[in-house]
Tab-separated table of C-alpha atoms in Angstrom:
chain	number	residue	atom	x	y	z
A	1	UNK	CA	125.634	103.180	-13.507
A	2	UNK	CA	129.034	105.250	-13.504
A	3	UNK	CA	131.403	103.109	-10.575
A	4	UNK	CA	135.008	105.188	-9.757
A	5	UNK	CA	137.713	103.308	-10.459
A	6	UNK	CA	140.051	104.144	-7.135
A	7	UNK	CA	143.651	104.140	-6.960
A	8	UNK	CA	144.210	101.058	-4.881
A	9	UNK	CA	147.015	99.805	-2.275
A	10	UNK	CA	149.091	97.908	-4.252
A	11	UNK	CA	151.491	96.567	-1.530
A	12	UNK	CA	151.062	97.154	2.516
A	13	UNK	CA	153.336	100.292	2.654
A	14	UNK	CA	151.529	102.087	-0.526
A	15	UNK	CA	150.179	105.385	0.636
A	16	UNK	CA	150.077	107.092	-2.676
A	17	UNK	CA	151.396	106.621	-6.258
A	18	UNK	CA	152.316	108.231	-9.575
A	19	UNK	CA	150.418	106.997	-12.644
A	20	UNK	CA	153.236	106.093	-15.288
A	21	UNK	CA	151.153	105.507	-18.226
A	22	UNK	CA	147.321	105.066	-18.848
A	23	UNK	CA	147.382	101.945	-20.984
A	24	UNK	CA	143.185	103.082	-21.944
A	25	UNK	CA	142.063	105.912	-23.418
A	26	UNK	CA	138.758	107.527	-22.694
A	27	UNK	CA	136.086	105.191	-24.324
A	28	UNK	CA	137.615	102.441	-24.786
A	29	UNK	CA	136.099	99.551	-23.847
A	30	UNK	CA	136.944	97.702	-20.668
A	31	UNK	CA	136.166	94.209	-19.468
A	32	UNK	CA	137.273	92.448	-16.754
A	33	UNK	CA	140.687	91.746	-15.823
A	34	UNK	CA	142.657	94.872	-18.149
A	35	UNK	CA	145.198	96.572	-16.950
A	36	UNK	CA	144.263	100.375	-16.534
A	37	UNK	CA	147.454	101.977	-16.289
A	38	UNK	CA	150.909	101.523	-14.677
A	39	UNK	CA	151.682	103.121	-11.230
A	40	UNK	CA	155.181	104.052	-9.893
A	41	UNK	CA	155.319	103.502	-5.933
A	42	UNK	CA	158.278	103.256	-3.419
A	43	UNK	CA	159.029	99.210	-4.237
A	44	UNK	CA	158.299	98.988	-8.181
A	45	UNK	CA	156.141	99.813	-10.527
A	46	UNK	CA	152.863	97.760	-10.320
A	47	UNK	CA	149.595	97.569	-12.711
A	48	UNK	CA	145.830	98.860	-12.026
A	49	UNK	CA	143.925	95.657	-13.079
A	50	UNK	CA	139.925	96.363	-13.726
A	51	UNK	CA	137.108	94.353	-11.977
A	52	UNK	CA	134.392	96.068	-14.003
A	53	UNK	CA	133.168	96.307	-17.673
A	54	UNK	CA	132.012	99.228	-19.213
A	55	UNK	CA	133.541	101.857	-20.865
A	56	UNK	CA	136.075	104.175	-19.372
A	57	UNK	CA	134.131	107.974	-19.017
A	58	UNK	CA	136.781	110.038	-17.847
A	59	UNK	CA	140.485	109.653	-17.157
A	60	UNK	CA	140.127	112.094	-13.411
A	61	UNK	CA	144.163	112.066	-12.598
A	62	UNK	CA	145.903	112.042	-15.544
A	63	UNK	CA	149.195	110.460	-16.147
A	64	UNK	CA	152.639	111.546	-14.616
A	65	UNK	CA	150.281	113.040	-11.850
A	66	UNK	CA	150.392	111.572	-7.931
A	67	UNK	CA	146.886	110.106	-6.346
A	68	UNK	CA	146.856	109.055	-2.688
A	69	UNK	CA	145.334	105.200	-2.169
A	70	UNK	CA	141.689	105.645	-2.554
A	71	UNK	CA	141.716	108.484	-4.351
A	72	UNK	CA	139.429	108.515	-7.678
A	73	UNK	CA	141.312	107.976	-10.846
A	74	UNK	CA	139.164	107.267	-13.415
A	75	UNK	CA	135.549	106.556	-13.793
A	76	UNK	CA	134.073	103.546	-16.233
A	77	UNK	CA	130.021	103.325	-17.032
A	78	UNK	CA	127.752	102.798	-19.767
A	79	UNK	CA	128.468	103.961	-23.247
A	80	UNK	CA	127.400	107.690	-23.363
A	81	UNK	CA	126.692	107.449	-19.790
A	82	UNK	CA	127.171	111.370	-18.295
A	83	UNK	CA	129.699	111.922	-15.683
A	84	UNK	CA	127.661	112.811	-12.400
A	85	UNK	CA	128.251	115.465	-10.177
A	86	UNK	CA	129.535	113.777	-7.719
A	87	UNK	CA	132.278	112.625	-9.881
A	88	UNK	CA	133.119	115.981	-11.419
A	89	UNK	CA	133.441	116.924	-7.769
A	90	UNK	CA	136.039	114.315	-7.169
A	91	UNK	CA	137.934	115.399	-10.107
A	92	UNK	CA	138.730	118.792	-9.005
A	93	UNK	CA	139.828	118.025	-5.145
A	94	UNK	CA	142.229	114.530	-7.080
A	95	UNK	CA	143.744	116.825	-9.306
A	96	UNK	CA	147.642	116.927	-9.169
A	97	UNK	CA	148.890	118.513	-5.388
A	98	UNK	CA	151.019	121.345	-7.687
A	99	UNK	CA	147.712	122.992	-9.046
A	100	UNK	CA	146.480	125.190	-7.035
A	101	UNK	CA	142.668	126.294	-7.237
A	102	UNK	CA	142.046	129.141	-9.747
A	103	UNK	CA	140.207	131.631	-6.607
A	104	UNK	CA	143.181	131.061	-4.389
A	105	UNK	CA	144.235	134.760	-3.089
A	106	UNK	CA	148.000	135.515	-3.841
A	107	UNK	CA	150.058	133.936	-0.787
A	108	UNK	CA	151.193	136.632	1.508
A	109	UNK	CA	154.886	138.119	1.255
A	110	UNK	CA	157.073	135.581	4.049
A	111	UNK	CA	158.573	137.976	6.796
A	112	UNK	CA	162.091	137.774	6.979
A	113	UNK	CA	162.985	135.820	9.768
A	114	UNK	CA	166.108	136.003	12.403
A	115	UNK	CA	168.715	133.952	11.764
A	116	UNK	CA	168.963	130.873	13.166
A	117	UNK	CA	171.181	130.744	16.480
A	118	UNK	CA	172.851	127.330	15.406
A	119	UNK	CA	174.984	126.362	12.387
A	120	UNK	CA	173.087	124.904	9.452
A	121	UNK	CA	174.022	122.249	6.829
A	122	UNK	CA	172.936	123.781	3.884
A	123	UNK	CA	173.398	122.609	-0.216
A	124	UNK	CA	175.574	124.735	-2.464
A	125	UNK	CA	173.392	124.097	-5.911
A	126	UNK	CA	175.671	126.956	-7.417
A	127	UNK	CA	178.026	124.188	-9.736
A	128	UNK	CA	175.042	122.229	-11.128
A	129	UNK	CA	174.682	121.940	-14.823
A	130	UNK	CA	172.819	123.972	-16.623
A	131	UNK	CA	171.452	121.311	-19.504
A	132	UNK	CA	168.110	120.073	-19.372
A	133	UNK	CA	167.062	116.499	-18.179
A	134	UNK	CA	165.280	114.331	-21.121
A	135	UNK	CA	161.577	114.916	-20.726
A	136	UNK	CA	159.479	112.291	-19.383
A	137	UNK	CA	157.021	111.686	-22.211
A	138	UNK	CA	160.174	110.232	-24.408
A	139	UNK	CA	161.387	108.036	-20.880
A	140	UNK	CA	158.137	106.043	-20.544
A	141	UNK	CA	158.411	104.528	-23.951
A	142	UNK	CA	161.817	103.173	-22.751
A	143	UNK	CA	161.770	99.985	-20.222
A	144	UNK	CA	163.652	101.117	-17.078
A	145	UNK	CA	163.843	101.032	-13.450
A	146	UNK	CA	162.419	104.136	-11.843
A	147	UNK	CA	165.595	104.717	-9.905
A	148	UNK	CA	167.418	104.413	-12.982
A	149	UNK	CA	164.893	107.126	-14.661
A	150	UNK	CA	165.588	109.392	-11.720
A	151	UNK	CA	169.260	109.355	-11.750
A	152	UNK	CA	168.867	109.599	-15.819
A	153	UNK	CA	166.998	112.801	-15.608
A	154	UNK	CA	169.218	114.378	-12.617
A	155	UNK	CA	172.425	113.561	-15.013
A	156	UNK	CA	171.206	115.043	-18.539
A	157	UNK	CA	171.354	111.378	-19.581
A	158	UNK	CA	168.980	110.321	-22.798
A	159	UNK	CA	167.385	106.685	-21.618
A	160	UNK	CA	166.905	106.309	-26.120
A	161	UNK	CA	171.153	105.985	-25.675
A	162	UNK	CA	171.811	103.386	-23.495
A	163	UNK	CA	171.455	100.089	-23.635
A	164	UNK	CA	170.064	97.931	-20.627
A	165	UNK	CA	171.594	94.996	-18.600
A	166	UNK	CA	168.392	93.973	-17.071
A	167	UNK	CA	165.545	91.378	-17.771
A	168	UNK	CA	164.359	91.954	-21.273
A	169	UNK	CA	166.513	95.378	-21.778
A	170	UNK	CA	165.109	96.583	-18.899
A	171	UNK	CA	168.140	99.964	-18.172
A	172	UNK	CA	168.949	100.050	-14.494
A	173	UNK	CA	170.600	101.922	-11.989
A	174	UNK	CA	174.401	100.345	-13.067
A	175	UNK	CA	173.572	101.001	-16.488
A	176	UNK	CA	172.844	105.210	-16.000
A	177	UNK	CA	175.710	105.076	-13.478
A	178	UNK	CA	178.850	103.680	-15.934
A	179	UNK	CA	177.127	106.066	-18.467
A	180	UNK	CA	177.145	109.083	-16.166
A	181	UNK	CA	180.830	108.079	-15.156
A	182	UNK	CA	182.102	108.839	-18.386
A	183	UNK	CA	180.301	111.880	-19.294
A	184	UNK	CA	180.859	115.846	-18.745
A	185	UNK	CA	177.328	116.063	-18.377
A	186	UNK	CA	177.417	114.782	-14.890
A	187	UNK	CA	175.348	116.889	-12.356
A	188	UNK	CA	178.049	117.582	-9.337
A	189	UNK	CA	177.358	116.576	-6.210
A	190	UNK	CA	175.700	118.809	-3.380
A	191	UNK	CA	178.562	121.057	-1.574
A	192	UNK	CA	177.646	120.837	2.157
A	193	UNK	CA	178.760	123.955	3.956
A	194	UNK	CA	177.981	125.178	7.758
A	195	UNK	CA	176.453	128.364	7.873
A	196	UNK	CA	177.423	130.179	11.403
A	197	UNK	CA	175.580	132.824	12.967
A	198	UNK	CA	177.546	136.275	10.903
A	199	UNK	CA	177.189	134.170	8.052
A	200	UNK	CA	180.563	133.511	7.159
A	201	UNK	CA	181.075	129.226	6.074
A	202	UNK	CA	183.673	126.561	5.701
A	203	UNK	CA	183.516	123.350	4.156
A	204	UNK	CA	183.789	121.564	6.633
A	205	UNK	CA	184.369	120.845	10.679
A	206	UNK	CA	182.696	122.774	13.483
A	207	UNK	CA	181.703	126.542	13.924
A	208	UNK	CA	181.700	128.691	16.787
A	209	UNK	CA	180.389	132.467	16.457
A	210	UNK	CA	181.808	133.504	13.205
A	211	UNK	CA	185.013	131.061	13.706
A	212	UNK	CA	185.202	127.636	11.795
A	213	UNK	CA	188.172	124.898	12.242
A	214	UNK	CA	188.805	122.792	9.000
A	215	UNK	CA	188.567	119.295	9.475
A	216	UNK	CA	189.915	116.920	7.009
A	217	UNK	CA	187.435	114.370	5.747
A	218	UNK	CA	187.546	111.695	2.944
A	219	UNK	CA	186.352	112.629	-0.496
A	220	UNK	CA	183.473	111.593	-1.884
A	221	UNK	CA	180.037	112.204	-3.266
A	222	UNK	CA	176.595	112.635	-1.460
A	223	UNK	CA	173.809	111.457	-3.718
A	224	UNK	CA	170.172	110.906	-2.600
A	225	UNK	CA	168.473	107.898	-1.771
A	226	UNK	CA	165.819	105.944	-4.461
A	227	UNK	CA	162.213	106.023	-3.108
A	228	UNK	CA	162.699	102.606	-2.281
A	229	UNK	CA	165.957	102.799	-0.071
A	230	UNK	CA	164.158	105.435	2.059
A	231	UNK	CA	161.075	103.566	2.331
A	232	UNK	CA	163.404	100.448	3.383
A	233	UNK	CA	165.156	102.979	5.443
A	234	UNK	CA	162.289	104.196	7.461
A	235	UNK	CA	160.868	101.102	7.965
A	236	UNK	CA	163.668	98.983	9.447
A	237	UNK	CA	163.767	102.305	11.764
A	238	UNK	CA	160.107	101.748	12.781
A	239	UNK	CA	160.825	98.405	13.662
A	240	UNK	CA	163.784	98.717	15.345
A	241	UNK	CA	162.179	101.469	17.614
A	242	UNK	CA	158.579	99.887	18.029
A	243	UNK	CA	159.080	96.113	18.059
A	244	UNK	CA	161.721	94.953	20.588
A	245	UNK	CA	163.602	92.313	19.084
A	246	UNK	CA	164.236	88.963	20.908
A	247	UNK	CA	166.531	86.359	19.444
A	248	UNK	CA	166.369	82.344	19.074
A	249	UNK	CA	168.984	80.559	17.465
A	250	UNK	CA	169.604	76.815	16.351
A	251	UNK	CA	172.134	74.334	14.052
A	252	UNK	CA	170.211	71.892	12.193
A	253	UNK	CA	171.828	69.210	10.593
A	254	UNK	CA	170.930	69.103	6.896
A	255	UNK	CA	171.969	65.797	5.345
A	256	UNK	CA	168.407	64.525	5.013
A	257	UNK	CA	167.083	67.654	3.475
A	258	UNK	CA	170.511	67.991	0.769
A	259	UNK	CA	169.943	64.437	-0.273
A	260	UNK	CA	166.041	65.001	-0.777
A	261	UNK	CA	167.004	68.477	-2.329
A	262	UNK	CA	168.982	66.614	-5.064
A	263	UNK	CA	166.216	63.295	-5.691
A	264	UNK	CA	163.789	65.397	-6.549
A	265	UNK	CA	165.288	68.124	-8.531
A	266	UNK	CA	166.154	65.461	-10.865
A	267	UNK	CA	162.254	64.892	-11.521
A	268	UNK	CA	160.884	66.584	-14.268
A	269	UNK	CA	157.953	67.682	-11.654
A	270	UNK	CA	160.550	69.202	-9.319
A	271	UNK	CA	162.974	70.805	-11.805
A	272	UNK	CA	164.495	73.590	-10.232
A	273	UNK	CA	163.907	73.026	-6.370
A	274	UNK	CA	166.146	74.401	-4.265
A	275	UNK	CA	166.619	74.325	-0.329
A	276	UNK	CA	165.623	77.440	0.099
A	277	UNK	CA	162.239	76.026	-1.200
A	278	UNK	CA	162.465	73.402	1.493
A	279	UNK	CA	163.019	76.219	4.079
A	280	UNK	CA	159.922	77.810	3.000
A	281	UNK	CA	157.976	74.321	3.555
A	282	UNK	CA	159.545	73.949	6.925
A	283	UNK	CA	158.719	77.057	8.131
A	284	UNK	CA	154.730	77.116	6.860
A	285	UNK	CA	155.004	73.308	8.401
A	286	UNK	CA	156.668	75.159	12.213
A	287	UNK	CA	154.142	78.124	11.658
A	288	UNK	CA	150.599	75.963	11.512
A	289	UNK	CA	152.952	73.676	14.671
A	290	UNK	CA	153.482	77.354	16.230
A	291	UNK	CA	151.012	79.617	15.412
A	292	UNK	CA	151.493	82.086	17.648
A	293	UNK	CA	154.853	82.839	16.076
A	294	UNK	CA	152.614	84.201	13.039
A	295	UNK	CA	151.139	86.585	15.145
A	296	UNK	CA	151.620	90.720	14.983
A	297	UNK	CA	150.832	94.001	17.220
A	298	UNK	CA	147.826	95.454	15.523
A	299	UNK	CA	145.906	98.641	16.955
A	300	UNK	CA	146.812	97.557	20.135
A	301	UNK	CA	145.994	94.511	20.483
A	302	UNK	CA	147.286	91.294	18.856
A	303	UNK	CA	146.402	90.017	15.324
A	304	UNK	CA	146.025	86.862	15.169
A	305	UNK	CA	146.074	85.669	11.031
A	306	UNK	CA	144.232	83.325	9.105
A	307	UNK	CA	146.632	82.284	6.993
A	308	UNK	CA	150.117	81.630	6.960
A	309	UNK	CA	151.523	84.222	4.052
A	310	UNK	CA	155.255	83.991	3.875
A	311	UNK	CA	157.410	86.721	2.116
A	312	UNK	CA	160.825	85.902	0.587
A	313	UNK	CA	163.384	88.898	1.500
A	314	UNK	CA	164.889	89.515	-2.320
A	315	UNK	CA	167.734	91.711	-3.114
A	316	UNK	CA	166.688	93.893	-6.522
A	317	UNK	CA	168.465	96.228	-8.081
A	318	UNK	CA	166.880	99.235	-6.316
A	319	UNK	CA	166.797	97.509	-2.554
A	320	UNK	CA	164.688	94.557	-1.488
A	321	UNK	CA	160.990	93.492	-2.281
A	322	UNK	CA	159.184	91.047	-0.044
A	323	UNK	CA	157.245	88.627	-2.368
A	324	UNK	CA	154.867	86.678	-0.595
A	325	UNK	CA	153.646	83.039	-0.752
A	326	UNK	CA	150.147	83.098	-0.082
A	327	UNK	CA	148.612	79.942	2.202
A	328	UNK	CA	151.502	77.998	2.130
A	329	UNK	CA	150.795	75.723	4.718
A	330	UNK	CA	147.878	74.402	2.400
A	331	UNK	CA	150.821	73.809	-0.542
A	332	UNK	CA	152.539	71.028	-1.346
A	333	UNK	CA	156.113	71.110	-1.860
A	334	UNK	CA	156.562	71.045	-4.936
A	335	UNK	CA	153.418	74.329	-5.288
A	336	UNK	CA	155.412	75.959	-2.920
A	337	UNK	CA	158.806	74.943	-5.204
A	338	UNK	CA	156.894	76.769	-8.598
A	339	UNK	CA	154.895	80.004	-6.689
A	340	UNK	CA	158.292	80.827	-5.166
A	341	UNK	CA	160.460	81.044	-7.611
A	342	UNK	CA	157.579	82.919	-10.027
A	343	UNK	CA	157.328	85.415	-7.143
A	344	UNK	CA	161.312	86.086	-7.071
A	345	UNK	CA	161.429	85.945	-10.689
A	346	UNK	CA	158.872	88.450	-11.138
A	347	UNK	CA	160.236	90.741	-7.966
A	348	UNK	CA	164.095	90.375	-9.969
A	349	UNK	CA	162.570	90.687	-13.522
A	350	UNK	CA	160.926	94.325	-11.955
A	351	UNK	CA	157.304	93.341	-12.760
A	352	UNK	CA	155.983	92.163	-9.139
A	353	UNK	CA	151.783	91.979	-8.876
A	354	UNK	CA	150.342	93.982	-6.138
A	355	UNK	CA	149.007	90.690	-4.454
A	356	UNK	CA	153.090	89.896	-4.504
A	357	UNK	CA	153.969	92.861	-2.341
A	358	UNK	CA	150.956	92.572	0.296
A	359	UNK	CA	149.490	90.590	2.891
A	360	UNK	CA	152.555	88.590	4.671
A	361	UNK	CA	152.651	87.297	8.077
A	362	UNK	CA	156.369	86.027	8.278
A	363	UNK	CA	159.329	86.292	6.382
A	364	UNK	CA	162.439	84.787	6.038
A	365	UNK	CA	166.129	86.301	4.657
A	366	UNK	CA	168.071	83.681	3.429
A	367	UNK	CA	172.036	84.898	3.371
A	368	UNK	CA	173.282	81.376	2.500
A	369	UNK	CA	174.842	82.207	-1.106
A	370	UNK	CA	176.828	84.293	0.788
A	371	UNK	CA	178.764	82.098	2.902
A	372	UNK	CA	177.030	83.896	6.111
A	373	UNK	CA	177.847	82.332	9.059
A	374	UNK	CA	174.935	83.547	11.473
A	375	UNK	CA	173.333	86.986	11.377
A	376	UNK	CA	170.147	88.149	12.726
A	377	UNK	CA	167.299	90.098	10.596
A	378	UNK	CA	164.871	93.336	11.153
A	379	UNK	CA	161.137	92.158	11.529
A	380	UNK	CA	159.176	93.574	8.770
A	381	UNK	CA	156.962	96.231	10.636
A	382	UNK	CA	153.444	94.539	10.288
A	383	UNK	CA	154.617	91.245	11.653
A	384	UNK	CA	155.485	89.479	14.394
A	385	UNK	CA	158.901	87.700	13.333
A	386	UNK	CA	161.763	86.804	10.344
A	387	UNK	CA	163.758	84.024	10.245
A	388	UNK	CA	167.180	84.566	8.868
A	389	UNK	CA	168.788	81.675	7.584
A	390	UNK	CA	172.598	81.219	7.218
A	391	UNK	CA	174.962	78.855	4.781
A	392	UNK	CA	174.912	75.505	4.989
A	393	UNK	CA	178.876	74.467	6.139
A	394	UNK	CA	180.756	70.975	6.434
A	395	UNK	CA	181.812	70.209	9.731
A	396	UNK	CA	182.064	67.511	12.514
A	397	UNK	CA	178.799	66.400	14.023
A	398	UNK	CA	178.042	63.754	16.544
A	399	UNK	CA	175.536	61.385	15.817
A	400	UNK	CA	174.950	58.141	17.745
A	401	UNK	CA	177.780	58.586	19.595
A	402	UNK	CA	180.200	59.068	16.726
A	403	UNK	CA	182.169	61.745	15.181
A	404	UNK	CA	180.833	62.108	11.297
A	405	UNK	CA	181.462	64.883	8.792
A	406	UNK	CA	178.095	66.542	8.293
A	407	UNK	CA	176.578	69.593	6.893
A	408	UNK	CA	174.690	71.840	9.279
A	409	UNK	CA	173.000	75.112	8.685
A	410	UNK	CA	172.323	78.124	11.686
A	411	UNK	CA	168.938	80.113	11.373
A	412	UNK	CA	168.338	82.858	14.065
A	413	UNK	CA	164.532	83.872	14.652
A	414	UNK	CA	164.125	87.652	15.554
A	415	UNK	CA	160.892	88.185	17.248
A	416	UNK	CA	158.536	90.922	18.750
A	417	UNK	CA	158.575	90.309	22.225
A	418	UNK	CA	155.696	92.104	22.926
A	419	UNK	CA	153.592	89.637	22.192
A	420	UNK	CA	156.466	86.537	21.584
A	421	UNK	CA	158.256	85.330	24.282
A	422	UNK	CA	161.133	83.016	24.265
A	423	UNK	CA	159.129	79.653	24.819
A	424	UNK	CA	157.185	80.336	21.856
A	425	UNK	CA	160.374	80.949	19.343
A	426	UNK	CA	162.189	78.038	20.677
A	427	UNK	CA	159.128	75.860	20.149
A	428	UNK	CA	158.806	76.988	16.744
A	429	UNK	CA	162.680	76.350	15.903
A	430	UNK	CA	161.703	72.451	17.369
A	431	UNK	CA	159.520	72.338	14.678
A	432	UNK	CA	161.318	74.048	11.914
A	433	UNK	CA	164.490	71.890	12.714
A	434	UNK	CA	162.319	68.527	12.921
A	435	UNK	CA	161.019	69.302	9.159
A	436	UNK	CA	164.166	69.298	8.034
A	437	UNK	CA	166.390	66.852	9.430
A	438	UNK	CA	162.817	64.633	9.015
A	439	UNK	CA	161.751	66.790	5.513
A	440	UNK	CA	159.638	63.316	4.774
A	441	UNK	CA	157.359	65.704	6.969
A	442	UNK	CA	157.063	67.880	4.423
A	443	UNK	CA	155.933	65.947	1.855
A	444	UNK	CA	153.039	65.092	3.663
């Protein structure tokens, strides 16, 4: 029996995608576990893995075309199985948004309209270059960041020419732009000028009727954001204007944690453990303590999860992806230690899974490479809290009485205080803190 193959939601902000590539061809045989075809979304681009057999019947949305999340894509059966109705049904109404349906009547003449009674920013296009971006077909071969293939095509650069600085060759955005910077080619930016009411413009400053005042401004370039800086964009918007934000902050002294950080990375079973892997421990350790603090605003009402799935806030070349840890209050350390860094290595490396980008209930944004001080972080709409985590710095501490040269590290916890109040992130920063200036707790 003929099953549709859907276009699924590879991370929780995924409302549609672009198939890249279909790594099948219609009839090929498909078992379990192949990868379908590559998808371009607003984080990266992620794979369509099968859970059927059979043989694939029809490709419905073909490649370089968009498909919202449960749209049909494709449709996999028996060998010589015909396509049912049903399914040729779904193929017309997926088909790419830009076709339009064959009986359409010709779209009425627009009326002219008034003119606007306020001045409008508007683009002068009028200096772009004529020459023709590389076409996409010759662009897929080629391993590169989909930000990178944007600003490629926008620039009239050929992807075949450059050579990429990223993991395994992969060309990204630096690479187009030190390209671009030396070439005549370069598409010019946008000229922004206001439009006032008789139509006359400046480039710049305020109008007023038909009268404009220059202003002097700085000069620069405008250039449009990637698909994943808006998405980033909107979201942190969301959050800031649905969730408000409480803070909790606390100095934990991190001598114990340091000198267990540096026994065990000596270990052959530990190689590579790093305190940010401890931080991860501690905070699935505070979490399962303080579960309330894993909680989020759902439909209105309050989700309470059944796991603790913590996402790592990672800095890629386009943005940040949120690679999640999946149960890790049921890891050991040293699990935690190897999932974590495969998850940021993957994220970095551009070739994140879908169950990478989904399903977190915390997250934490560690600055500390950057000699941060204290800083607070943007809850991840979807959740209930973040923990950002500053450097680690030498300083005086008291202990026992005495003055001592210590090292202590501040972590702020931003939380929706709709639902978390200040009792319940202060008694999760107890716990978190107790981990690690005890972290024998978390090798338990």
């Amino acid at each position: 029996m003929a099953v549709d193959i859907k276009m699924p939601q590879l991370s929780d902000t995924m409302h549609s995608g672009k198939i890249l590539a279909w790594k099948k061809k219609e009839g090929d045989k498909i078992t379990r576990g192949d990868i379908l075809a590559e998808v371009e979304t607003e984080k990266a681009n992620l794979e369509i893995e099968s859970f059927h057999q059979g043989t694939l019947l029809k490709i419905v949305i073909p490649a370089q075309s968009q498909a919202g999340v449960g749209d049909v894509i494709a449709i996999l059966g028996a060998e010589g199985e015909q396509v049912s109705a049903r399914s040729e049904t779904n193929d017309q109404t997926s088909a790419p948004s830009n076709a339009a349906p064959a009986s359409a009547p010709p779209s009425p003449t627009p009326t002219p309209t008034a003119t606007p009674s306020k001045p409008q920013l508007i683009p002068n296009f009028s200096a772009q270059a004529s020459g023709s971006a590389p076409s996409a077909s010759s662009s897929e071969r080629i391993k590169a960041s989909p930000l990178a293939k944007k600003i490629a095509a926008e620039n009239n650069v050929d992807l075949s020419l450059i050579s990429g600085s990223g993991p395994d060759g992969r060309i990204v955005r630096k690479d187009i732009e030190q390209n671009v910077g030396g070439s005549s080619s370069a598409k010019p930016t946008p000229n922004l000028a206001v439009v006032s009411n008789s139509g006359s413009s400046s480039s710049g400053g305020s109008a007023s009727g038909s009268q404009s005042t220059p202003n002097p401004s700085a000069r620069g370039t405008i250039r449009e954001m990637s698909k994943m800086r808006s998405l980033i964009a909107s979201r942190m918007q969301e959050s800031v204007r649905e969730a408000p934000h409480f803070y909790v902050t606390a100095k934990i002294n991190m001598g114990e944690a340091k000198r267990l950080q540096a026994n065990l990375k000596e270990r052959s079973d530990f190689t590579g453990l790093s305190l940010n892997h401890l931080i991860i421990k501690a905070a699935a350790y505070a979490l399962s303590k303080e579960p309330r603090v894993n909680n989020a605003v759902r439909n209105g009402g309050v989700f309470e999860p059944g796991q603790i799935n913590i996402g790592i806030i990672t800095s890629v070349d386009d943005g940040l992806l949120i690679p999640v840890i999946r149960e890790a209050e049921k890891m050991t350390l040293r699990e935690v230690a190897i999932e974590a860094r495969a998850a940021v290595q993957r994220a970095k490396g551009g070739k994140p899974t879908s169950a990478d980008l989904s399903g977190g209930t915390f997250s934490i944004s560690n600055m500390g490479m950057f000699d941060v001080e204290n800083f607070t972080a943007i809850i991840n709409p979807g959740q209930g809290a973040v923990l950002a985590v500053s450097s680690t710095v030498t300083e005086p501490i008291v202990s026992n009485g005495q003055i001592l040269i210590g090292e202590t590290m501040k972590v702020t916890l931003s939380v929706d205080h709709r639902i978390i109040d200040g009792v319940m992130g202060a008694s999760f920063l107890k716990f978190f803190k107790e981990s690690l200036e005890m972290p024998a707790l978390l090798m338990v």
